[in-house]
mmCIF file of C-alpha atoms in Angstrom:
data_model
loop_
_atom_site.group_PDB
_atom_site.id
_atom_site.type_symbol
_atom_site.label_atom_id
_atom_site.label_comp_id
_atom_site.label_asym_id
_atom_site.label_seq_id
_atom_site.Cartn_x
_atom_site.Cartn_y
_atom_site.Cartn_z
ATOM 1 C CA MET A 1 79.971 132.587 142.466
ATOM 2 C CA TYR A 2 83.192 131.133 143.923
ATOM 3 C CA PRO A 3 85.747 131.151 141.100
ATOM 4 C CA ALA A 4 88.520 129.691 143.289
ATOM 5 C CA LEU A 5 86.623 126.402 143.587
ATOM 6 C CA ASP A 6 87.745 123.413 141.575
ATOM 7 C CA THR A 7 84.287 122.628 140.227
ATOM 8 C CA ASP A 8 85.471 119.425 138.525
ATOM 9 C CA LEU A 9 86.627 118.138 141.915
ATOM 10 C CA LEU A 10 83.491 119.371 143.688
ATOM 11 C CA TYR A 11 81.093 117.823 141.161
ATOM 12 C CA SER A 12 83.070 114.572 141.161
ATOM 13 C CA GLY A 13 82.835 114.445 144.955
ATOM 14 C CA ILE A 14 79.118 115.223 144.860
ATOM 15 C CA ILE A 15 78.519 112.377 142.414
ATOM 16 C CA LEU A 16 80.800 109.811 144.054
ATOM 17 C CA HIS A 17 80.604 110.465 147.820
ATOM 18 C CA ASP A 18 77.712 108.050 148.491
ATOM 19 C CA MET A 19 78.204 105.742 145.498
ATOM 20 C CA GLY A 20 79.712 103.120 147.827
ATOM 21 C CA LYS A 21 76.200 102.585 149.188
ATOM 22 C CA VAL A 22 75.475 100.575 146.038
ATOM 23 C CA ILE A 23 77.869 97.941 147.426
ATOM 24 C CA GLU A 24 77.196 98.671 151.121
ATOM 25 C CA LEU A 25 73.454 97.990 150.893
ATOM 26 C CA SER A 26 71.777 94.907 149.471
ATOM 27 C CA SER A 27 69.061 96.850 147.574
ATOM 28 C CA ALA A 28 67.545 100.320 147.239
ATOM 29 C CA THR A 29 64.313 99.312 148.972
ATOM 30 C CA ALA A 30 64.091 97.426 152.259
ATOM 31 C CA ALA A 31 67.879 97.558 152.308
ATOM 32 C CA SER A 32 70.019 95.459 154.570
ATOM 33 C CA TYR A 33 73.783 95.689 154.818
ATOM 34 C CA THR A 34 76.092 93.440 152.826
ATOM 35 C CA LEU A 35 79.163 91.896 154.444
ATOM 36 C CA GLU A 36 81.342 94.649 152.902
ATOM 37 C CA GLY A 37 78.835 97.227 154.089
ATOM 38 C CA LYS A 38 78.943 95.979 157.665
ATOM 39 C CA LEU A 39 82.712 95.584 157.814
ATOM 40 C CA LEU A 40 83.932 98.485 155.649
ATOM 41 C CA GLY A 41 81.100 100.988 155.094
ATOM 42 C CA HIS A 42 80.304 103.090 152.040
ATOM 43 C CA ILE A 43 83.113 105.594 152.647
ATOM 44 C CA THR A 44 85.900 103.008 152.666
ATOM 45 C CA ILE A 45 84.302 101.114 149.796
ATOM 46 C CA MET A 46 84.247 104.221 147.580
ATOM 47 C CA VAL A 47 87.787 105.319 148.481
ATOM 48 C CA ASN A 48 88.977 101.841 147.442
ATOM 49 C CA GLU A 49 86.919 102.013 144.218
ATOM 50 C CA ILE A 50 88.426 105.397 143.301
ATOM 51 C CA GLY A 51 91.929 104.006 143.867
ATOM 52 C CA ALA A 52 91.213 100.887 141.827
ATOM 53 C CA MET A 53 89.723 102.906 138.951
ATOM 54 C CA ALA A 54 92.699 105.297 138.966
ATOM 55 C CA ASP A 55 95.078 102.310 138.783
ATOM 56 C CA GLU A 56 93.016 100.751 135.990
ATOM 57 C CA MET A 57 93.180 104.026 134.040
ATOM 58 C CA GLY A 58 96.950 104.255 134.585
ATOM 59 C CA ILE A 59 96.625 107.430 136.637
ATOM 60 C CA GLY A 60 97.816 106.023 139.972
ATOM 61 C CA LYS A 61 98.009 108.136 143.130
ATOM 62 C CA THR A 62 98.095 111.615 141.625
ATOM 63 C CA GLU A 63 97.191 114.633 143.721
ATOM 64 C CA GLU A 64 93.803 114.781 141.977
ATOM 65 C CA VAL A 65 93.022 111.178 142.929
ATOM 66 C CA ILE A 66 94.079 111.774 146.541
ATOM 67 C CA LEU A 67 91.932 114.929 146.738
ATOM 68 C CA LEU A 68 88.910 113.050 145.375
ATOM 69 C CA GLN A 69 89.490 110.263 147.898
ATOM 70 C CA HIS A 70 89.688 112.935 150.611
ATOM 71 C CA MET A 71 86.338 114.338 149.474
ATOM 72 C CA VAL A 72 84.727 110.938 150.068
ATOM 73 C CA LEU A 73 86.611 110.276 153.328
ATOM 74 C CA SER A 74 85.643 113.601 154.867
ATOM 75 C CA HIS A 75 82.062 114.166 153.703
ATOM 76 C CA HIS A 76 80.584 113.264 157.119
ATOM 77 C CA ALA A 77 83.156 115.612 158.726
ATOM 78 C CA LYS A 78 83.441 113.938 162.148
ATOM 79 C CA PRO A 79 84.605 110.546 163.395
ATOM 80 C CA GLU A 80 81.355 110.060 165.311
ATOM 81 C CA TRP A 81 79.482 110.544 162.013
ATOM 82 C CA GLY A 82 81.706 108.059 160.166
ATOM 83 C CA SER A 83 84.489 110.183 158.664
ATOM 84 C CA PRO A 84 88.082 109.339 159.530
ATOM 85 C CA LYS A 85 89.206 112.839 158.467
ATOM 86 C CA PRO A 86 87.609 116.283 158.656
ATOM 87 C CA PRO A 87 87.244 118.280 155.430
ATOM 88 C CA LEU A 88 90.677 119.815 154.775
ATOM 89 C CA ILE A 89 90.094 121.442 151.381
ATOM 90 C CA LYS A 90 87.438 123.984 150.443
ATOM 91 C CA GLU A 91 85.629 121.621 148.074
ATOM 92 C CA ALA A 92 85.354 119.028 150.847
ATOM 93 C CA VAL A 93 83.907 121.651 153.217
ATOM 94 C CA ILE A 94 81.216 122.481 150.653
ATOM 95 C CA LEU A 95 80.485 118.796 149.991
ATOM 96 C CA HIS A 96 80.012 118.201 153.722
ATOM 97 C CA MET A 97 77.674 121.201 154.008
ATOM 98 C CA LEU A 98 75.600 120.026 151.029
ATOM 99 C CA ASP A 99 75.421 116.458 152.336
ATOM 100 C CA ASN A 100 74.456 117.697 155.812
ATOM 101 C CA LEU A 101 71.782 120.001 154.370
ATOM 102 C CA ASP A 102 70.370 117.122 152.314
ATOM 103 C CA ALA A 103 70.223 114.830 155.355
ATOM 104 C CA LYS A 104 68.551 117.502 157.482
ATOM 105 C CA MET A 105 65.956 118.315 154.823
ATOM 106 C CA ASN A 106 65.211 114.607 154.503
ATOM 107 C CA THR A 107 64.650 114.510 158.282
ATOM 108 C CA VAL A 108 62.403 117.592 158.102
ATOM 109 C CA THR A 109 60.365 116.141 155.232
ATOM 110 C CA ARG A 110 59.906 112.779 156.996
ATOM 111 C CA ALA A 111 58.751 114.520 160.184
ATOM 112 C CA LEU A 112 56.353 116.852 158.376
ATOM 113 C CA ILE A 113 54.843 113.961 156.413
ATOM 114 C CA LYS A 114 53.841 112.350 159.722
ATOM 115 C CA THR A 115 52.434 115.611 161.116
ATOM 116 C CA LYS A 116 48.920 116.907 160.550
ATOM 117 C CA PRO A 117 48.565 120.476 159.271
ATOM 118 C CA GLY A 118 48.262 122.803 162.277
ATOM 119 C CA ASP A 119 50.426 120.580 164.525
ATOM 120 C CA PHE A 120 54.085 120.412 165.518
ATOM 121 C CA THR A 121 56.454 117.570 164.665
ATOM 122 C CA GLU A 122 58.105 115.523 167.340
ATOM 123 C CA ARG A 123 61.458 116.894 168.541
ATOM 124 C CA LEU A 124 64.067 116.413 165.832
ATOM 125 C CA PHE A 125 67.499 115.415 167.126
ATOM 126 C CA ALA A 126 69.138 116.489 163.839
ATOM 127 C CA LEU A 127 67.743 120.007 164.373
ATOM 128 C CA ASP A 128 68.970 120.492 167.949
ATOM 129 C CA ASN A 129 65.795 118.880 169.322
ATOM 130 C CA HIS A 130 63.502 121.549 167.883
ATOM 131 C CA SER A 131 59.977 120.775 166.752
ATOM 132 C CA LEU A 132 58.743 122.223 163.474
ATOM 133 C CA TYR A 133 55.281 123.586 162.825
ATOM 134 C CA ARG A 134 53.331 122.378 159.805
ATOM 135 C CA PRO A 135 51.095 125.302 158.776
ATOM 136 C CA SER A 136 47.350 124.632 158.791
ATOM 137 C CA PHE A 137 47.125 125.631 155.109
ATOM 138 C CA ASP A 138 49.860 123.141 154.169
ATOM 139 C CA ASN A 139 48.724 120.546 151.662
ATOM 140 C CA GLU A 140 50.045 118.678 148.651
ATOM 141 C CA ARG A 141 50.695 121.924 146.737
ATOM 142 C CA THR A 142 53.503 122.791 149.170
ATOM 143 C CA GLY A 143 55.484 119.673 148.339
ATOM 144 C CA ILE A 144 54.667 117.645 151.450
ATOM 145 C CA VAL A 145 53.413 114.256 150.358
ATOM 146 C CA LYS A 146 50.655 112.350 152.097
ATOM 147 C CA ALA A 147 51.539 110.184 155.088
ATOM 148 C CA ASN A 148 50.699 107.028 153.132
ATOM 149 C CA ASP A 149 53.225 107.898 150.388
ATOM 150 C CA LEU A 150 56.493 107.619 152.325
ATOM 151 C CA SER A 151 58.064 105.275 149.767
ATOM 152 C CA SER A 152 59.974 108.045 148.015
ATOM 153 C CA PHE A 153 61.787 108.843 151.270
ATOM 154 C CA ASP A 154 62.329 105.310 152.580
ATOM 155 C CA ALA A 155 65.840 104.930 151.151
ATOM 156 C CA GLY A 156 66.944 108.381 152.356
ATOM 157 C CA GLU A 157 69.583 109.114 154.952
ATOM 158 C CA GLU A 158 68.838 111.003 158.119
ATOM 159 C CA ALA A 159 71.264 113.406 159.782
#
């Protein structure tokens, strides 16, 4: 749909942008932060990993490596959200939008899980403080899991 995109770069950024969380967090469930996680964060961790892997492969600091590092550095888009740089290439803009959409949908799903059909969610900060309505006919067929089955969303990231 967008032939000017470097899909290799985009897909690499999609795969790697949160991979630093493997080192940042102590485990996938009931996660606490490691020392590296507290002091560096997943963005810095992954940028360093990309650089180390490029050196190990004998690639060094090529433009491709720098662009991939930029994808990771900028995926949160704003300093207050944890990114030291805004997205400055088109692939980084798309990665940020996808990551933001994923975080918002995770927030929506968590809120709807806790809401009875026919009621509104609490106000959702990530959605400009709007409340969402859960239709009265909403049930398991619509993809909203039961309130007692939150485990699949526990490790998710909210916007």
